[in-house]
């Protein structure tokens, strides 16, 4: 069956019209008189109404309205989908070419080079879109989350996307959730999507933003408060009078970066700031429908009156008192208000001089963001002040790019020293061809991006990456140093002195968005003529071979490959940057497995006794030996990339045992047939010694809620028994037994 790619008013109306009845039934079933917004959206997308709905424990089956994928993750998602035997995607789905463009000299040249260098991958993605009825956004069209916000997101909808910042669409009232490619493949194949019923954090926004404070500061503050694991298996729902003081795109910034809390997603209620955004992006009818059905698109009024009755946790923020924040280095939860930053820079010895300032990205490239930053730049230009270090701008979409060109912001940014990059991820994902700093040199960079793990942007582990709002990046960039506080300091450069005024900028372009070729290609009318070719000799694409099913026996005395210490994000397990070129080739990308992880025994990065981890794993694989990795807290935080689960599976991981997991990664491991297990007593992590052999026992009776046992056999033959927990449900245990979720689907 064919479906449209667009979000049509008819689809939206159908959903809204069905909500009244469903919500009445669910209120009866749950005995609740009032519901939060997240509950309303989840309940109206249930695959069937007879499911258990216990927050934090029940797995629920949902029917998403759409799927979005970006080029770096779409390759694996689509390689899996192609094995499902379906001839057409079951729900409207799109692919966005944004991650593979390298930032070198500027938009036009960089995009041309990317089209040439990645031609094989783009051709593959486009042909799959043509064959299976997906929409295709060409390289240069924009970053997935901006393009989705401008075109497809709508209040009250449910979307999954193969990128952790998919929650960006929560700025438009959509429940949008980041997943691995296997989940996307299932939904495109017509299966329901499963998620643990999240707990709810209610964020009560009071007061009104003013001055230098912007939407970004709400989420930077929350990152400091809740930490990178504070949102795991939770939805962050915003409410209260402060909500209306934030523009629709500003709300998107906040929900986008909710990914940094590890949250399942974040969402804002439908309000009057969303209406002009829907209208200016040519969705008047959807705006009218949302106004008509507004009661379903926000929490019931009692929720705001007594939030603690409805949310598992409530946080209050007074926007009138919120200060701009700066976070970093190396983690987005190392937060402080700007007034405390200068002292900390001194105390910790961070290089004060900036080596680069970067604005834009999927998080912060709205018309409002760019306009406010331009306001600051203009004041500097009037005094002859320009950036003294590289200043890079990544617009979020071609629509934004054309509009800021037409309205003059780009000319100002250029005059102040900007290199305008392609509408793509660029330096945010390590696609930054940086020649100004030698690898290994300690230096500070400041961006308006969302993620700042070590080594991410420029592959240099000695780069300290700090994050702030575009306003703060602009001001500190012009000062050339981190310790400048534009709220109180005067800037003195070349005999000129300036005290910046509060940044201002229109939320939306007065003349509407500029039009032009926005880079969209609909699928072929006749898909029967389309062939999808994968060259068996390709180094970038490889058809998937099914993983072997479980042989029915416990794992006995298999090697410990690696004990990882401290932060082990997906960027540490499967780094991006130069490795992005192998995202469609499982064998080749597996050569990056754990190369960023810290070996707990030796402190080496990515090595075991001097040898790269993937080499050691390949030796085990060649001897048909499975192995185990032990990890710390919040293991697998960050990206949705399932390569961080597939490469270990491919090279022989039987189990990953940690103190705790990040949500998307835990699911990715389960889907690929790897045992994702956690210590009952987190301190047992310390018992794991170099050279240990590991047994995982009890698999014959592997069942939901039942512990497994791990036996460590140390090199001196002494043994220690350790209790392990897991969160597998019955269906997920079948994935393990079949060797992967995909195997199970194919066997059915
Ligand atoms: C990221 O911001 O880390 C990425 C790159 O967008 C990832 C996706 C990927 O690794 O391809 C994400 O956020 O999921
Ligand atoms: Fe791209 Fe960075 Fe956004 Fe990820 S966070 S989608 S890499 S711009």
GROMACS .gro file of C-alpha atoms in nm, residues 28-428:
model
  401
   28UNK     CA    1  -1.148   0.473   3.289
   29UNK     CA    2  -0.891   0.195   3.267
   30UNK     CA    3  -0.625   0.379   3.465
   31UNK     CA    4  -0.870   0.541   3.706
   32UNK     CA    5  -0.715   0.881   3.632
   33UNK     CA    6  -0.927   1.190   3.600
   34UNK     CA    7  -0.655   1.398   3.443
   35UNK     CA    8  -0.368   1.314   3.211
   36UNK     CA    9  -0.034   1.467   3.125
   37UNK     CA   10   0.046   1.549   2.762
   38UNK     CA   11   0.295   1.263   2.729
   39UNK     CA   12   0.029   1.019   2.848
   40UNK     CA   13  -0.224   1.157   2.601
   41UNK     CA   14   0.012   1.107   2.309
   42UNK     CA   15   0.127   0.764   2.421
   43UNK     CA   16  -0.225   0.645   2.494
   44UNK     CA   17  -0.357   0.762   2.161
   45UNK     CA   18  -0.084   0.567   1.981
   46UNK     CA   19  -0.119   0.236   2.166
   47UNK     CA   20  -0.117  -0.065   1.937
   48UNK     CA   21  -0.405  -0.201   2.147
   49UNK     CA   22  -0.571  -0.064   2.455
   50UNK     CA   23  -0.534  -0.380   2.664
   51UNK     CA   24  -0.172  -0.330   2.760
   52UNK     CA   25  -0.025  -0.284   3.105
   53UNK     CA   26   0.081   0.077   3.143
   54UNK     CA   27   0.300   0.083   3.450
   55UNK     CA   28   0.553   0.362   3.427
   56UNK     CA   29   0.911   0.247   3.452
   57UNK     CA   30   0.832  -0.124   3.410
   58UNK     CA   31   0.574  -0.218   3.143
   59UNK     CA   32   0.688  -0.245   2.784
   60UNK     CA   33   0.425  -0.086   2.561
   61UNK     CA   34   0.359  -0.137   2.192
   62UNK     CA   35   0.295   0.183   2.000
   63UNK     CA   36   0.208   0.281   1.644
   64UNK     CA   37   0.425   0.577   1.537
   65UNK     CA   38   0.295   0.816   1.271
   66UNK     CA   39   0.628   0.845   1.094
   67UNK     CA   40   0.995   0.746   1.072
   68UNK     CA   41   1.291   0.977   1.003
   69UNK     CA   42   1.645   0.860   0.929
   70UNK     CA   43   1.971   1.037   0.860
   71UNK     CA   44   2.227   0.909   0.612
   72UNK     CA   45   2.480   0.774   0.864
   73UNK     CA   46   2.226   0.554   1.044
   74UNK     CA   47   1.984   0.498   0.754
   75UNK     CA   48   2.232   0.270   0.582
   76UNK     CA   49   2.208  -0.001   0.851
   77UNK     CA   50   1.837   0.068   0.909
   78UNK     CA   51   1.761   0.017   0.540
   79UNK     CA   52   1.994  -0.282   0.500
   80UNK     CA   53   1.787  -0.443   0.776
   81UNK     CA   54   1.455  -0.326   0.634
   82UNK     CA   55   1.546  -0.477   0.295
   83UNK     CA   56   1.562  -0.816   0.464
   84UNK     CA   57   1.209  -0.785   0.599
   85UNK     CA   58   1.058  -0.892   0.268
   86UNK     CA   59   0.823  -0.590   0.258
   87UNK     CA   60   0.781  -0.405  -0.072
   88UNK     CA   61   0.685  -0.065   0.069
   89UNK     CA   62   0.731   0.124   0.394
   90UNK     CA   63   0.424   0.093   0.614
   91UNK     CA   64   0.442   0.450   0.750
   92UNK     CA   65   0.556   0.780   0.596
   93UNK     CA   66   0.936   0.779   0.616
   94UNK     CA   67   1.219   1.006   0.506
   95UNK     CA   68   1.597   0.991   0.467
   96UNK     CA   69   1.812   1.302   0.518
   97UNK     CA   70   2.168   1.335   0.385
   98UNK     CA   71   2.336   1.549   0.649
   99UNK     CA   72   2.608   1.360   0.836
  100UNK     CA   73   2.848   1.272   0.558
  101UNK     CA   74   2.947   1.619   0.436
  102UNK     CA   75   3.293   1.719   0.550
  103UNK     CA   76   3.350   2.081   0.654
  104UNK     CA   77   3.660   2.209   0.479
  105UNK     CA   78   3.623   2.541   0.305
  106UNK     CA   79   3.255   2.632   0.284
  107UNK     CA   80   2.907   2.523   0.176
  108UNK     CA   81   2.918   2.496  -0.202
  109UNK     CA   82   3.260   2.332  -0.245
  110UNK     CA   83   3.217   2.100   0.053
  111UNK     CA   84   2.880   1.976  -0.075
  112UNK     CA   85   3.023   1.912  -0.423
  113UNK     CA   86   3.309   1.714  -0.276
  114UNK     CA   87   3.068   1.515  -0.055
  115UNK     CA   88   2.841   1.430  -0.347
  116UNK     CA   89   3.143   1.294  -0.531
  117UNK     CA   90   3.307   1.112  -0.238
  118UNK     CA   91   2.985   0.961  -0.104
  119UNK     CA   92   2.819   0.897  -0.435
  120UNK     CA   93   2.790   0.524  -0.382
  121UNK     CA   94   2.617   0.571  -0.048
  122UNK     CA   95   2.385   0.847  -0.168
  123UNK     CA   96   2.292   0.638  -0.474
  124UNK     CA   97   2.217   0.344  -0.249
  125UNK     CA   98   1.999   0.551  -0.015
  126UNK     CA   99   1.817   0.717  -0.301
  127UNK     CA  100   1.749   0.390  -0.477
  128UNK     CA  101   1.613   0.234  -0.156
  129UNK     CA  102   1.388   0.540  -0.112
  130UNK     CA  103   1.264   0.502  -0.470
  131UNK     CA  104   1.210   0.132  -0.434
  132UNK     CA  105   1.029   0.132  -0.101
  133UNK     CA  106   0.844   0.465  -0.116
  134UNK     CA  107   1.051   0.688   0.116
  135UNK     CA  108   1.114   1.060   0.077
  136UNK     CA  109   1.477   1.158   0.010
  137UNK     CA  110   1.642   1.484   0.116
  138UNK     CA  111   1.958   1.545  -0.084
  139UNK     CA  112   2.297   1.636   0.061
  140UNK     CA  113   2.290   2.006   0.144
  141UNK     CA  114   1.912   2.010   0.206
  142UNK     CA  115   1.962   2.039   0.579
  143UNK     CA  116   2.004   1.861   0.908
  144UNK     CA  117   1.737   1.600   0.972
  145UNK     CA  118   1.586   1.761   1.281
  146UNK     CA  119   1.545   2.106   1.129
  147UNK     CA  120   1.399   1.965   0.809
  148UNK     CA  121   1.157   1.748   1.008
  149UNK     CA  122   1.052   2.047   1.221
  150UNK     CA  123   0.995   2.260   0.911
  151UNK     CA  124   0.802   1.995   0.722
  152UNK     CA  125   0.672   1.695   0.909
  153UNK     CA  126   0.642   1.745   1.286
  154UNK     CA  127   0.299   1.823   1.427
  155UNK     CA  128   0.146   1.860   1.773
  156UNK     CA  129   0.027   1.535   1.925
  157UNK     CA  130   0.207   1.309   1.675
  158UNK     CA  131   0.443   1.021   1.752
  159UNK     CA  132   0.760   0.975   1.551
  160UNK     CA  133   1.069   0.762   1.581
  161UNK     CA  134   1.398   0.860   1.422
  162UNK     CA  135   1.737   0.696   1.388
  163UNK     CA  136   1.915   0.976   1.564
  164UNK     CA  137   1.924   1.060   1.932
  165UNK     CA  138   1.821   1.423   1.876
  166UNK     CA  139   1.492   1.326   1.712
  167UNK     CA  140   1.316   1.481   2.019
  168UNK     CA  141   1.380   1.819   1.851
  169UNK     CA  142   1.023   1.782   1.716
  170UNK     CA  143   0.899   1.805   2.076
  171UNK     CA  144   0.931   2.182   2.022
  172UNK     CA  145   0.623   2.149   1.805
  173UNK     CA  146   0.440   1.930   2.054
  174UNK     CA  147   0.529   1.596   1.896
  175UNK     CA  148   0.651   1.296   2.091
  176UNK     CA  149   0.961   1.220   1.889
  177UNK     CA  150   1.197   0.950   2.003
  178UNK     CA  151   1.548   0.846   1.899
  179UNK     CA  152   1.598   0.476   1.821
  180UNK     CA  153   1.840   0.236   1.657
  181UNK     CA  154   1.797   0.138   1.293
  182UNK     CA  155   1.648  -0.198   1.379
  183UNK     CA  156   1.351  -0.028   1.550
  184UNK     CA  157   1.300   0.194   1.246
  185UNK     CA  158   1.318  -0.108   1.020
  186UNK     CA  159   1.048  -0.286   1.225
  187UNK     CA  160   0.810   0.010   1.208
  188UNK     CA  161   0.863   0.052   0.834
  189UNK     CA  162   0.788  -0.319   0.805
  190UNK     CA  163   0.451  -0.262   0.971
  191UNK     CA  164   0.530  -0.388   1.321
  192UNK     CA  165   0.442  -0.191   1.632
  193UNK     CA  166   0.726  -0.020   1.816
  194UNK     CA  167   0.812  -0.120   2.168
  195UNK     CA  168   0.937   0.102   2.448
  196UNK     CA  169   0.948   0.086   2.825
  197UNK     CA  170   0.660   0.300   2.953
  198UNK     CA  171   0.860   0.604   3.062
  199UNK     CA  172   0.837   0.778   3.394
  200UNK     CA  173   0.761   1.149   3.373
  201UNK     CA  174   0.964   1.451   3.479
  202UNK     CA  175   0.752   1.765   3.483
  203UNK     CA  176   0.945   2.087   3.432
  204UNK     CA  177   0.748   2.381   3.562
  205UNK     CA  178   0.854   2.697   3.381
  206UNK     CA  179   0.775   3.017   3.561
  207UNK     CA  180   0.856   3.378   3.480
  208UNK     CA  181   0.979   3.506   3.146
  209UNK     CA  182   1.313   3.489   2.967
  210UNK     CA  183   1.494   3.817   2.923
  211UNK     CA  184   1.822   3.975   2.826
  212UNK     CA  185   2.101   3.733   2.739
  213UNK     CA  186   1.912   3.427   2.857
  214UNK     CA  187   1.781   3.208   2.577
  215UNK     CA  188   1.610   2.872   2.535
  216UNK     CA  189   1.946   2.696   2.530
  217UNK     CA  190   2.007   2.802   2.889
  218UNK     CA  191   1.699   2.615   3.011
  219UNK     CA  192   1.842   2.287   2.890
  220UNK     CA  193   2.204   2.362   2.986
  221UNK     CA  194   2.083   2.436   3.337
  222UNK     CA  195   1.881   2.112   3.342
  223UNK     CA  196   2.181   1.912   3.220
  224UNK     CA  197   2.375   2.036   3.521
  225UNK     CA  198   2.087   1.958   3.754
  226UNK     CA  199   1.978   1.617   3.631
  227UNK     CA  200   2.306   1.488   3.476
  228UNK     CA  201   2.346   1.280   3.161
  229UNK     CA  202   2.165   0.984   3.310
  230UNK     CA  203   1.895   1.172   3.498
  231UNK     CA  204   1.646   1.132   3.216
  232UNK     CA  205   1.697   0.762   3.141
  233UNK     CA  206   1.362   0.594   3.066
  234UNK     CA  207   1.185   0.921   3.141
  235UNK     CA  208   0.999   1.179   2.938
  236UNK     CA  209   1.060   1.543   3.021
  237UNK     CA  210   0.736   1.737   2.987
  238UNK     CA  211   0.735   2.117   3.013
  239UNK     CA  212   0.441   2.311   3.149
  240UNK     CA  213   0.352   2.635   3.326
  241UNK     CA  214   0.324   3.001   3.238
  242UNK     CA  215   0.687   3.032   3.122
  243UNK     CA  216   0.622   2.800   2.827
  244UNK     CA  217   0.468   3.078   2.620
  245UNK     CA  218   0.772   3.302   2.658
  246UNK     CA  219   0.974   3.060   2.444
  247UNK     CA  220   0.940   3.053   2.064
  248UNK     CA  221   0.856   2.730   1.884
  249UNK     CA  222   1.211   2.687   1.754
  250UNK     CA  223   1.346   2.773   2.100
  251UNK     CA  224   1.132   2.494   2.239
  252UNK     CA  225   1.291   2.270   1.975
  253UNK     CA  226   1.636   2.360   2.108
  254UNK     CA  227   1.529   2.251   2.454
  255UNK     CA  228   1.369   1.922   2.351
  256UNK     CA  229   1.654   1.846   2.110
  257UNK     CA  230   1.908   1.861   2.387
  258UNK     CA  231   1.692   1.660   2.625
  259UNK     CA  232   1.887   1.377   2.459
  260UNK     CA  233   2.181   1.492   2.672
  261UNK     CA  234   1.981   1.396   2.981
  262UNK     CA  235   1.941   1.046   2.839
  263UNK     CA  236   1.566   1.113   2.831
  264UNK     CA  237   1.338   0.900   2.617
  265UNK     CA  238   1.211   1.230   2.482
  266UNK     CA  239   1.099   1.580   2.581
  267UNK     CA  240   0.782   1.760   2.484
  268UNK     CA  241   0.611   2.099   2.500
  269UNK     CA  242   0.235   2.150   2.506
  270UNK     CA  243   0.067   2.303   2.202
  271UNK     CA  244   0.051   2.681   2.250
  272UNK     CA  245   0.011   3.003   2.058
  273UNK     CA  246   0.382   3.024   1.972
  274UNK     CA  247   0.345   2.711   1.759
  275UNK     CA  248   0.068   2.856   1.542
  276UNK     CA  249   0.275   3.114   1.349
  277UNK     CA  250   0.550   2.856   1.300
  278UNK     CA  251   0.306   2.608   1.145
  279UNK     CA  252   0.160   2.884   0.930
  280UNK     CA  253   0.490   3.020   0.803
  281UNK     CA  254   0.600   2.668   0.715
  282UNK     CA  255   0.285   2.632   0.503
  283UNK     CA  256   0.081   2.415   0.736
  284UNK     CA  257  -0.211   2.648   0.805
  285UNK     CA  258  -0.464   2.366   0.807
  286UNK     CA  259  -0.269   2.172   1.067
  287UNK     CA  260  -0.249   2.488   1.280
  288UNK     CA  261  -0.627   2.525   1.263
  289UNK     CA  262  -0.680   2.160   1.352
  290UNK     CA  263  -0.441   2.186   1.647
  291UNK     CA  264  -0.631   2.491   1.774
  292UNK     CA  265  -0.958   2.306   1.740
  293UNK     CA  266  -0.834   1.997   1.925
  294UNK     CA  267  -0.605   2.184   2.165
  295UNK     CA  268  -0.742   2.008   2.475
  296UNK     CA  269  -0.576   1.682   2.358
  297UNK     CA  270  -0.247   1.854   2.289
  298UNK     CA  271  -0.169   1.974   2.639
  299UNK     CA  272  -0.195   1.835   2.990
  300UNK     CA  273  -0.530   1.861   3.167
  301UNK     CA  274  -0.560   2.169   3.385
  302UNK     CA  275  -0.543   1.980   3.712
  303UNK     CA  276  -0.190   1.867   3.621
  304UNK     CA  277  -0.054   2.220   3.640
  305UNK     CA  278  -0.236   2.279   3.966
  306UNK     CA  279  -0.091   1.975   4.142
  307UNK     CA  280   0.200   1.854   3.928
  308UNK     CA  281   0.347   1.629   4.198
  309UNK     CA  282   0.035   1.410   4.168
  310UNK     CA  283   0.096   1.347   3.800
  311UNK     CA  284   0.472   1.352   3.743
  312UNK     CA  285   0.726   1.122   3.907
  313UNK     CA  286   0.956   1.418   3.958
  314UNK     CA  287   0.895   1.792   3.933
  315UNK     CA  288   1.157   2.057   3.863
  316UNK     CA  289   1.086   2.430   3.882
  317UNK     CA  290   1.271   2.690   3.680
  318UNK     CA  291   1.212   3.061   3.715
  319UNK     CA  292   1.301   3.189   3.369
  320UNK     CA  293   1.319   3.548   3.493
  321UNK     CA  294   1.614   3.453   3.712
  322UNK     CA  295   1.786   3.203   3.483
  323UNK     CA  296   2.138   3.307   3.384
  324UNK     CA  297   2.310   3.207   3.058
  325UNK     CA  298   2.507   2.887   3.114
  326UNK     CA  299   2.820   2.732   2.971
  327UNK     CA  300   2.880   2.355   2.986
  328UNK     CA  301   3.186   2.141   2.933
  329UNK     CA  302   3.445   2.022   2.872
  330UNK     CA  303   3.390   1.659   2.771
  331UNK     CA  304   3.036   1.624   2.905
  332UNK     CA  305   2.721   1.832   2.865
  333UNK     CA  306   2.636   1.811   3.235
  334UNK     CA  307   2.942   2.001   3.359
  335UNK     CA  308   2.739   2.321   3.387
  336UNK     CA  309   2.778   2.661   3.550
  337UNK     CA  310   2.625   3.007   3.505
  338UNK     CA  311   2.842   3.241   3.302
  339UNK     CA  312   2.909   3.459   3.608
  340UNK     CA  313   3.103   3.170   3.766
  341UNK     CA  314   3.290   3.063   3.455
  342UNK     CA  315   3.589   3.298   3.455
  343UNK     CA  316   3.697   3.191   3.805
  344UNK     CA  317   3.668   2.824   3.712
  345UNK     CA  318   3.874   2.870   3.395
  346UNK     CA  319   4.156   3.005   3.610
  347UNK     CA  320   4.121   2.743   3.878
  348UNK     CA  321   4.112   2.448   3.639
  349UNK     CA  322   4.368   2.587   3.398
  350UNK     CA  323   4.147   2.565   3.088
  351UNK     CA  324   4.303   2.751   2.796
  352UNK     CA  325   4.122   3.087   2.802
  353UNK     CA  326   4.204   3.176   2.445
  354UNK     CA  327   3.950   3.035   2.202
  355UNK     CA  328   4.080   2.842   1.901
  356UNK     CA  329   3.740   2.829   1.727
  357UNK     CA  330   3.382   2.948   1.772
  358UNK     CA  331   3.099   2.760   1.603
  359UNK     CA  332   2.729   2.833   1.575
  360UNK     CA  333   2.438   2.650   1.416
  361UNK     CA  334   2.379   2.273   1.408
  362UNK     CA  335   2.050   2.089   1.453
  363UNK     CA  336   2.014   2.239   1.800
  364UNK     CA  337   2.057   2.609   1.738
  365UNK     CA  338   2.017   2.733   1.384
  366UNK     CA  339   1.673   2.885   1.377
  367UNK     CA  340   1.598   3.224   1.225
  368UNK     CA  341   1.577   3.361   1.578
  369UNK     CA  342   1.913   3.212   1.680
  370UNK     CA  343   2.093   3.349   1.378
  371UNK     CA  344   1.922   3.688   1.404
  372UNK     CA  345   2.017   3.735   1.769
  373UNK     CA  346   2.375   3.633   1.700
  374UNK     CA  347   2.381   3.876   1.408
  375UNK     CA  348   2.260   4.156   1.634
  376UNK     CA  349   2.568   4.106   1.850
  377UNK     CA  350   2.797   4.079   1.547
  378UNK     CA  351   2.666   4.408   1.407
  379UNK     CA  352   2.751   4.597   1.724
  380UNK     CA  353   3.103   4.460   1.709
  381UNK     CA  354   3.142   4.540   1.341
  382UNK     CA  355   3.040   4.900   1.403
  383UNK     CA  356   3.349   4.926   1.623
  384UNK     CA  357   3.565   4.737   1.377
  385UNK     CA  358   3.582   4.424   1.593
  386UNK     CA  359   3.592   4.087   1.419
  387UNK     CA  360   3.657   3.728   1.514
  388UNK     CA  361   4.023   3.666   1.577
  389UNK     CA  362   3.994   3.288   1.547
  390UNK     CA  363   3.803   3.070   1.298
  391UNK     CA  364   3.427   3.122   1.319
  392UNK     CA  365   3.214   2.853   1.157
  393UNK     CA  366   2.840   2.867   1.091
  394UNK     CA  367   2.633   2.555   1.015
  395UNK     CA  368   2.280   2.650   0.904
  396UNK     CA  369   2.018   2.387   0.987
  397UNK     CA  370   1.844   2.379   0.653
  398UNK     CA  371   1.849   2.523   0.303
  399UNK     CA  372   1.534   2.714   0.392
  400UNK     CA  373   1.716   2.890   0.677
  401UNK     CA  374   2.024   2.938   0.462
  402UNK     CA  375   1.832   3.105   0.178
  403UNK     CA  376   1.639   3.321   0.423
  404UNK     CA  377   1.939   3.453   0.617
  405UNK     CA  378   2.107   3.524   0.287
  406UNK     CA  379   1.805   3.721   0.164
  407UNK     CA  380   1.756   3.909   0.493
  408UNK     CA  381   2.117   4.013   0.535
  409UNK     CA  382   2.225   3.817   0.843
  410UNK     CA  383   2.468   3.613   0.642
  411UNK     CA  384   2.645   3.921   0.505
  412UNK     CA  385   2.699   4.044   0.861
  413UNK     CA  386   2.826   3.706   0.976
  414UNK     CA  387   3.060   3.694   0.680
  415UNK     CA  388   3.194   4.041   0.755
  416UNK     CA  389   3.271   3.943   1.111
  417UNK     CA  390   3.473   3.650   0.980
  418UNK     CA  391   3.236   3.357   0.931
  419UNK     CA  392   3.292   3.060   0.711
  420UNK     CA  393   2.941   2.947   0.625
  421UNK     CA  394   2.941   2.571   0.601
  422UNK     CA  395   2.700   2.334   0.430
  423UNK     CA  396   2.355   2.281   0.584
  424UNK     CA  397   2.481   1.971   0.755
  425UNK     CA  398   2.626   1.832   1.078
  426UNK     CA  399   2.988   1.912   0.985
  427UNK     CA  400   3.208   1.984   1.288
  428UNK     CA  401   2.937   1.864   1.527
   0.00000   0.00000   0.00000
